[in-house]
């Protein structure tokens, strides 16, 4: 008999946790496991701002999926661009750009999320994102390039505009990005004697009334005080009205001359979810507490793309799109897939949040482990300890810890790698959100290569 086929979409926290648990708990004779991902590594997203600032190397936060020889999962290098739930077929666009059909018996949907954007004139053409490893490395190059160009310029207005930077989004990603990159420019400008450090200005804006409201009033204010003490200008209740190549207009009417707009204003579920034609909750797939897709046996969804009920909170709440929840959901989904295979009862996902950590660089941090509010060095110790514990392999833990130590002792060399010699790449160029099919295109494609079922 043919072994059941388990197809996992996505190699983020949720997808990798699911695959690794399946490999450990399933005998090879019980099922074949396939993972669809455009990249053969798991990206540790919470540390991307430190890659952008040069504290960490890109390789240290990219955990290879092919490093161990003991794993038996088949990896398809490409992206899922459509799913036909009726035919039990996933449409995959390989890295070669060939489109293939991948049939399944059990499907685990963990495609993650993409940057949330709005219909703001010029946003996609002129903003950078902070969602991929390439974007983080590119932003570092770009920021150092602005210092070089400002140093080379004889025009005071151009020099001033090169040294202004705007970050949109007061969540964890935006706050950490602004904090880490501000430290980068503050340290780097010491090597540019022609540049006035007072000209370097960082703006952090958000439409919300407070930074990182999940931290609570006290810790949120502490984070704002740290940022303002460093010279970061924080504007709340404000967003972007339009963006241009050399200036950004805020919704309060201010015009900031700048060549750097970094957009971190939240995420939305992967466009793959729209190809299913299934019920959604604010763009995320509606699933049961066991993370099953109602009406479709053997289909599970989790992570950023699924509205998983938060049983610990109750009241119809859904789990936030965090790495902490995604990892634990991945393990539970794996157990439920195995239970389905073996005819055993499924268990719901329930997990109490362990807390929050925000690394602002250097000795600055705010943390809330198990409800205990911490600031400064103790918070930094908790934040970095959490990240080391969350990294999946000992090799990754060693790389990150070594990078932290080396940066603390030796600092940065502020080296550009040369990305800026190529065509400028902005937010729209990194996530390929225009490559997905519509539900009708998926159906026509699948039925075009298979006889219609009656």
Coordinates of C-alpha atoms in Angstrom, one line a residue:
X1 CA 0.0 0.0 0.0
X2 CA 1.1 3.6 -0.7
X3 CA 2.1 5.5 2.4
X4 CA 0.0 8.5 3.4
X5 CA 1.5 11.8 2.1
X6 CA 1.8 14.6 4.6
X7 CA 2.5 18.0 2.9
X8 CA 3.7 20.9 5.0
X9 CA 3.6 24.4 3.5
X10 CA 6.1 26.9 5.0
X11 CA 9.4 26.7 6.8
X12 CA 8.8 29.3 9.5
X13 CA 8.5 28.6 13.2
X14 CA 5.2 26.7 12.8
X15 CA 6.1 24.6 9.8
X16 CA 9.6 23.6 11.0
X17 CA 8.3 22.7 14.5
X18 CA 5.6 20.6 12.9
X19 CA 8.0 18.8 10.6
X20 CA 10.6 18.0 13.3
X21 CA 7.9 16.6 15.6
X22 CA 6.5 14.5 12.8
X23 CA 10.0 13.1 12.0
X24 CA 10.6 12.2 15.7
X25 CA 7.2 10.6 16.4
X26 CA 6.3 8.9 13.1
X27 CA 7.9 5.7 11.9
X28 CA 9.2 6.1 8.3
X29 CA 6.8 3.3 7.2
X30 CA 3.8 5.3 8.5
X31 CA 3.9 8.3 6.2
X32 CA 6.0 10.4 3.7
X33 CA 6.7 14.0 4.7
X34 CA 7.2 16.8 2.2
X35 CA 8.0 20.4 3.0
X36 CA 7.4 23.2 0.5
X37 CA 9.6 26.3 1.1
X38 CA 11.4 28.8 -1.2
X39 CA 14.4 28.9 1.2
X40 CA 16.1 25.9 2.7
X41 CA 16.5 27.6 6.1
X42 CA 14.4 28.7 9.0
X43 CA 14.7 32.4 9.6
X44 CA 14.7 33.6 13.2
X45 CA 12.7 36.7 12.6
X46 CA 13.0 38.4 16.0
X47 CA 16.7 39.0 15.5
X48 CA 16.4 40.6 12.0
X49 CA 16.9 44.2 13.4
X50 CA 20.3 43.1 14.8
X51 CA 21.2 41.8 11.4
X52 CA 20.3 45.1 9.9
X53 CA 22.4 46.9 12.4
X54 CA 25.4 44.5 12.0
X55 CA 25.4 43.1 15.5
X56 CA 24.6 39.7 14.0
X57 CA 25.7 38.2 10.7
X58 CA 22.9 37.0 8.3
X59 CA 24.1 33.4 8.6
X60 CA 23.6 33.4 12.4
X61 CA 19.8 33.8 12.2
X62 CA 19.3 31.5 9.2
X63 CA 19.1 27.9 10.6
X64 CA 19.7 25.4 7.7
X65 CA 17.1 22.7 7.1
X66 CA 19.7 20.6 5.3
X67 CA 22.5 20.6 7.9
X68 CA 21.5 17.3 9.6
X69 CA 21.7 14.0 7.7
X70 CA 19.2 12.3 9.9
X71 CA 16.1 14.2 8.7
X72 CA 14.1 12.4 6.1
X73 CA 11.7 15.1 5.0
X74 CA 11.7 15.8 1.2
X75 CA 12.1 19.5 0.6
X76 CA 10.6 21.1 -2.5
X77 CA 12.4 24.4 -3.3
X78 CA 9.6 26.7 -4.3
X79 CA 6.5 28.4 -3.1
X80 CA 2.9 27.2 -2.8
X81 CA 0.8 29.5 -5.0
X82 CA -2.6 27.8 -4.7
X83 CA -4.5 24.9 -3.1
X84 CA -7.4 23.0 -4.5
X85 CA -9.0 21.5 -1.3
X86 CA -11.5 19.4 -3.3
X87 CA -8.9 17.7 -5.5
X88 CA -6.4 17.6 -2.6
X89 CA -3.7 19.2 -4.7
X90 CA -1.3 22.0 -3.9
X91 CA 0.1 24.0 -6.8
X92 CA 3.8 24.8 -6.4
X93 CA 5.9 27.3 -8.3
X94 CA 9.5 25.9 -8.1
X95 CA 12.5 28.1 -8.0
X96 CA 13.0 27.3 -11.7
X97 CA 9.6 28.9 -12.3
X98 CA 8.0 25.6 -13.3
X99 CA 4.5 25.0 -11.9
X100 CA 3.9 21.5 -10.5
X101 CA 1.0 19.8 -8.7
X102 CA 1.8 18.2 -5.4
X103 CA -1.0 15.8 -4.2
X104 CA -1.5 15.2 -0.5
X105 CA -3.5 13.1 2.0
X106 CA -2.8 15.4 4.9
X107 CA -2.1 19.1 4.5
X108 CA -0.5 21.5 7.1
X109 CA -0.8 25.1 6.1
X110 CA 1.9 27.3 7.7
X111 CA 2.8 29.8 5.0
X112 CA 3.2 32.6 7.5
X113 CA 2.6 36.2 6.7
X114 CA 3.7 39.1 4.5
X115 CA 4.2 42.8 5.2
X116 CA 0.9 44.6 5.6
X117 CA 0.7 47.6 3.2
X118 CA -2.0 50.2 2.4
X119 CA -2.9 52.2 -0.6
X120 CA -0.5 55.0 0.1
X121 CA 1.0 56.8 -2.9
X122 CA 4.6 55.8 -3.4
X123 CA 4.8 53.3 -0.5
X124 CA 5.7 50.2 -2.5
X125 CA 8.1 52.0 -4.7
X126 CA 10.1 53.9 -2.1
X127 CA 9.8 52.0 1.2
X128 CA 11.9 49.2 2.6
X129 CA 10.5 46.2 4.6
X130 CA 11.9 44.2 7.4
X131 CA 10.5 40.7 6.9
X132 CA 13.2 38.8 5.1
X133 CA 16.9 38.2 5.5
X134 CA 17.7 39.9 2.3
X135 CA 15.8 43.0 3.3
X136 CA 17.7 43.2 6.6
X137 CA 21.1 42.9 4.9
X138 CA 20.1 45.4 2.2
X139 CA 18.9 48.0 4.7
X140 CA 22.3 47.8 6.5
X141 CA 24.0 48.5 3.2
X142 CA 21.6 51.3 2.4
X143 CA 22.0 53.1 5.8
X144 CA 25.8 53.0 5.6
X145 CA 25.6 54.2 2.0
X146 CA 23.6 57.2 3.1
X147 CA 26.5 58.1 5.5
X148 CA 29.0 57.7 2.6
X149 CA 26.9 59.8 0.2
X150 CA 26.3 62.5 2.8
X151 CA 30.0 62.6 3.5
X152 CA 30.7 63.0 -0.2
X153 CA 28.1 65.6 -0.9
X154 CA 28.9 69.4 -1.0
X155 CA 25.1 70.3 -0.8
X156 CA 24.0 71.0 2.8
X157 CA 20.4 70.2 1.9
X158 CA 21.3 66.8 0.3
X159 CA 23.6 66.0 3.2
X160 CA 20.8 66.7 5.7
X161 CA 18.2 64.6 3.8
X162 CA 20.7 61.6 3.6
X163 CA 21.0 61.7 7.4
X164 CA 17.3 61.6 8.2
X165 CA 15.6 58.2 8.6
X166 CA 11.9 57.3 9.0
X167 CA 10.6 54.0 10.5
X168 CA 6.8 53.4 10.4
X169 CA 5.4 51.0 12.9
X170 CA 5.5 51.2 16.7
X171 CA 5.3 47.4 17.3
X172 CA 8.2 45.2 18.3
X173 CA 9.7 45.1 14.8
X174 CA 9.6 48.8 14.2
X175 CA 10.8 49.8 17.7
X176 CA 13.7 47.4 17.7
X177 CA 14.6 48.3 14.1
X178 CA 14.7 52.0 14.9
X179 CA 16.6 51.4 18.1
X180 CA 19.3 49.1 16.6
X181 CA 19.8 51.2 13.5
X182 CA 20.0 54.4 15.5
X183 CA 22.9 52.8 17.5
X184 CA 24.5 51.9 14.2
X185 CA 24.5 55.4 12.8
X186 CA 25.5 56.9 16.1
X187 CA 28.6 54.7 16.3
X188 CA 29.4 55.0 12.6
X189 CA 29.3 58.8 12.3
X190 CA 32.3 58.9 14.7
X191 CA 34.3 57.7 11.7
X192 CA 33.1 60.5 9.5
X193 CA 34.8 63.7 10.7
X194 CA 33.1 65.9 8.1
X195 CA 29.6 65.0 9.2
X196 CA 27.9 66.7 12.1
X197 CA 26.3 64.0 14.4
X198 CA 23.5 66.4 15.2
X199 CA 22.3 66.1 11.6
X200 CA 21.4 62.4 12.1
X201 CA 17.7 62.2 12.9
X202 CA 15.6 59.1 13.4
X203 CA 11.8 59.3 13.3
X204 CA 9.6 56.5 14.6
X205 CA 5.9 57.0 13.8
X206 CA 2.8 54.9 14.5
X207 CA -1.0 55.5 14.3
X208 CA -1.5 53.9 17.7
X209 CA -1.5 56.1 20.8
X210 CA 1.4 54.2 22.4
X211 CA 4.5 52.1 21.5
X212 CA 4.1 48.3 22.0
X213 CA 0.8 48.5 24.0
X214 CA 1.1 44.8 24.8
X215 CA 3.9 45.7 27.3
X216 CA 1.6 47.8 29.4
X217 CA 1.8 51.5 30.2
X218 CA 4.9 51.5 32.5
X219 CA 7.2 49.4 30.2
X220 CA 5.9 51.1 27.1
X221 CA 6.8 54.5 28.6
X222 CA 10.2 53.1 29.6
X223 CA 10.9 52.1 26.0
X224 CA 9.9 55.5 24.8
X225 CA 12.2 57.2 27.3
X226 CA 15.1 55.1 26.1
X227 CA 14.4 56.0 22.5
X228 CA 13.9 59.7 23.1
X229 CA 17.1 59.8 25.3
X230 CA 19.0 58.5 22.2
X231 CA 17.5 61.2 20.1
X232 CA 14.8 59.2 18.3
X233 CA 11.8 61.4 17.5
X234 CA 8.6 59.5 18.3
X235 CA 5.3 60.6 16.7
X236 CA 2.2 58.8 17.7
X237 CA -1.2 59.0 16.1
X238 CA 0.6 59.7 12.8
X239 CA 1.2 57.7 9.6
X240 CA 2.4 58.3 6.1
X241 CA 0.3 60.3 3.6
X242 CA 2.7 59.7 0.6
X243 CA 6.2 58.7 -0.1
X244 CA 8.7 59.9 -2.7
X245 CA 12.3 59.2 -3.6
X246 CA 13.6 62.1 -1.6
X247 CA 10.9 63.0 0.9
X248 CA 8.1 61.5 3.0
X249 CA 4.8 63.4 3.9
X250 CA 3.2 62.6 7.3
X251 CA -0.5 62.6 7.8
X252 CA -0.1 65.6 10.1
X253 CA 1.2 67.6 7.2
X254 CA 4.9 67.5 8.0
X255 CA 7.3 66.8 5.1
X256 CA 10.6 65.1 6.0
X257 CA 13.4 65.1 3.4
X258 CA 14.8 61.6 3.5
X259 CA 16.1 58.8 1.3
X260 CA 15.2 56.1 3.9
X261 CA 11.7 54.9 4.7
X262 CA 11.4 51.6 6.6
X263 CA 7.9 50.1 6.7
X264 CA 7.1 47.7 9.6
X265 CA 3.4 48.5 10.2
X266 CA 2.3 44.9 10.9
X267 CA 1.7 41.8 8.8
X268 CA -1.2 40.0 7.1
X269 CA -1.7 36.3 6.3
X270 CA 0.1 34.9 3.2
X271 CA -1.8 35.5 -0.1
X272 CA -1.9 31.7 -0.3
X273 CA -4.9 31.7 2.1
X274 CA -7.0 33.6 -0.4
X275 CA -6.7 30.8 -2.9
X276 CA -8.5 28.3 -0.7
X277 CA -11.9 30.1 -0.8
X278 CA -12.4 29.2 2.9
X279 CA -13.8 31.2 5.7
X280 CA -11.3 33.8 7.2
X281 CA -11.1 35.9 10.3
X282 CA -9.4 39.3 9.4
X283 CA -7.6 37.5 6.6
X284 CA -6.5 34.5 8.7
X285 CA -8.0 31.0 8.1
X286 CA -10.8 30.2 10.6
X287 CA -9.9 26.9 12.3
X288 CA -11.0 24.9 15.3
X289 CA -9.1 24.7 18.6
X290 CA -7.4 21.6 17.2
X291 CA -6.3 23.7 14.3
X292 CA -8.4 21.8 11.7
X293 CA -10.0 23.5 8.8
X294 CA -13.7 22.9 9.2
X295 CA -15.3 20.8 6.4
X296 CA -12.0 19.4 5.2
X297 CA -10.7 16.3 6.8
X298 CA -6.9 16.1 7.1
X299 CA -6.3 19.8 6.6
X300 CA -4.7 21.8 9.4
X301 CA -3.7 25.5 9.6
X302 CA -1.6 27.3 12.1
X303 CA 0.8 30.2 12.7
X304 CA 0.4 33.7 11.3
X305 CA -2.1 32.5 8.6
X306 CA -4.6 30.9 11.0
X307 CA -7.0 32.4 13.5
X308 CA -6.3 29.8 16.2
X309 CA -8.7 30.2 19.2
X310 CA -6.8 31.4 22.3
X311 CA -8.3 29.2 24.9
X312 CA -6.2 30.7 27.7
X313 CA -7.9 34.1 27.1
X314 CA -11.3 32.9 26.0
X315 CA -14.0 35.2 24.9
X316 CA -13.4 34.5 21.2
X317 CA -9.8 35.7 21.3
X318 CA -7.3 34.3 18.7
X319 CA -3.6 33.7 19.3
X320 CA -1.4 36.6 18.2
X321 CA 1.0 36.0 15.3
X322 CA 4.1 35.5 17.4
X323 CA 7.0 33.0 17.2
X324 CA 6.2 31.7 20.6
X325 CA 2.7 30.6 19.6
X326 CA 3.7 29.4 16.1
X327 CA 6.4 27.0 17.5
X328 CA 4.0 25.5 20.0
X329 CA 1.2 25.2 17.5
X330 CA 3.5 23.4 15.2
X331 CA 4.2 20.7 17.7
X332 CA 0.5 20.3 18.6
X333 CA -0.5 20.1 14.9
X334 CA 2.1 17.4 14.4
X335 CA 0.6 15.4 17.3
X336 CA -2.9 15.9 15.8
X337 CA -1.8 14.7 12.4
X338 CA -0.3 11.6 14.0
X339 CA -3.5 11.1 16.0
X340 CA -5.6 11.3 12.8
X341 CA -3.3 8.8 11.1
X342 CA -3.7 6.4 14.0
X343 CA -7.4 6.9 14.7
X344 CA -6.8 8.6 18.0
X345 CA -8.6 11.7 19.5
X346 CA -7.2 15.1 18.7
X347 CA -6.2 17.6 21.4
X348 CA -6.8 21.4 21.3
X349 CA -4.0 24.0 21.4
X350 CA -3.8 25.8 24.7
X351 CA -0.8 27.7 25.9
X352 CA -0.3 30.6 28.3
X353 CA 1.9 33.4 27.0
X354 CA 5.3 33.3 28.7
X355 CA 5.9 37.0 28.3
X356 CA 7.5 39.5 26.0
X357 CA 11.1 40.7 25.4
X358 CA 12.2 43.8 23.5
X359 CA 16.0 44.2 22.8
X360 CA 16.8 47.9 22.2
X361 CA 20.5 47.3 21.7
X362 CA 23.5 47.7 24.1
X363 CA 22.4 47.5 27.7
X364 CA 18.9 48.8 26.9
X365 CA 15.9 46.5 26.9
X366 CA 12.4 46.0 28.4
X367 CA 11.0 42.6 29.2
X368 CA 8.0 41.1 30.9
X369 CA 8.7 37.4 31.6
X370 CA 5.7 35.7 33.3
X371 CA 4.3 39.2 34.1
X372 CA 7.4 40.5 35.9
X373 CA 8.4 43.9 34.5
X374 CA 12.2 44.4 33.9
X375 CA 14.3 47.2 32.5
X376 CA 17.9 47.7 31.6
X377 CA 20.6 45.0 32.1
X378 CA 18.3 42.5 33.8
X379 CA 15.8 42.8 30.9
X380 CA 18.6 42.5 28.4
X381 CA 19.8 39.3 30.1
X382 CA 16.3 37.9 29.9
X383 CA 15.8 38.9 26.3
X384 CA 19.0 37.4 25.1
X385 CA 18.6 34.3 27.2
X386 CA 15.2 33.8 25.6
X387 CA 16.5 34.2 22.1
X388 CA 19.3 31.7 22.7
X389 CA 16.9 29.2 24.2
X390 CA 14.5 29.7 21.2
X391 CA 17.1 29.1 18.5
X392 CA 16.7 25.5 17.2
X393 CA 20.3 24.3 17.0
X394 CA 23.4 24.5 19.1
X395 CA 25.3 25.8 16.1
X396 CA 22.9 28.7 15.8
X397 CA 23.1 29.4 19.5
X398 CA 26.9 29.5 19.4
X399 CA 27.0 31.8 16.3
X400 CA 24.6 34.3 17.9
X401 CA 26.4 34.3 21.3
X402 CA 29.8 34.7 19.6
X403 CA 28.5 37.6 17.4
X404 CA 27.1 39.3 20.5
X405 CA 30.4 38.9 22.3
X406 CA 32.5 40.0 19.4
X407 CA 30.4 43.1 18.7
X408 CA 30.5 44.1 22.4
X409 CA 34.3 43.8 22.5
X410 CA 35.4 44.9 19.0
X411 CA 32.5 47.0 17.7
X412 CA 31.6 47.3 14.0
X413 CA 33.7 48.0 10.9
X414 CA 30.7 49.6 9.0
X415 CA 31.5 47.7 5.8
X416 CA 29.2 47.9 2.8
X417 CA 28.8 44.8 0.8
X418 CA 28.0 46.5 -2.5
X419 CA 24.2 46.0 -2.8
X420 CA 23.8 49.7 -3.6
X421 CA 25.8 49.2 -6.9
X422 CA 22.8 47.3 -8.2
X423 CA 19.3 48.5 -9.1
X424 CA 17.6 49.8 -5.8
X425 CA 15.3 47.2 -4.3
X426 CA 12.3 48.3 -2.2
X427 CA 9.5 46.6 -0.3
X428 CA 7.6 45.4 -3.4
X429 CA 10.7 43.5 -4.6
X430 CA 11.3 41.0 -1.7
X431 CA 8.0 39.2 -0.9
X432 CA 6.7 38.3 -4.4
X433 CA 3.1 38.7 -3.4
X434 CA 2.0 39.0 -7.0
X435 CA 2.9 35.3 -7.8
X436 CA -0.2 33.7 -6.2
X437 CA -3.2 32.3 -8.1
X438 CA -6.8 33.2 -7.6
X439 CA -9.2 30.4 -6.5
X440 CA -10.6 30.2 -10.0
X441 CA -7.1 29.9 -11.5
X442 CA -6.2 27.1 -9.1
X443 CA -9.3 25.2 -10.0
X444 CA -8.8 25.7 -13.8
X445 CA -5.2 24.6 -13.5
X446 CA -5.9 21.5 -11.5
X447 CA -8.9 20.4 -13.6
X448 CA -7.0 21.1 -16.8
X449 CA -4.5 18.4 -16.0
X450 CA -6.8 16.0 -14.3
X451 CA -10.1 14.5 -15.5
X452 CA -13.1 16.2 -13.9
X453 CA -14.7 14.3 -11.0
X454 CA -18.4 13.6 -11.1

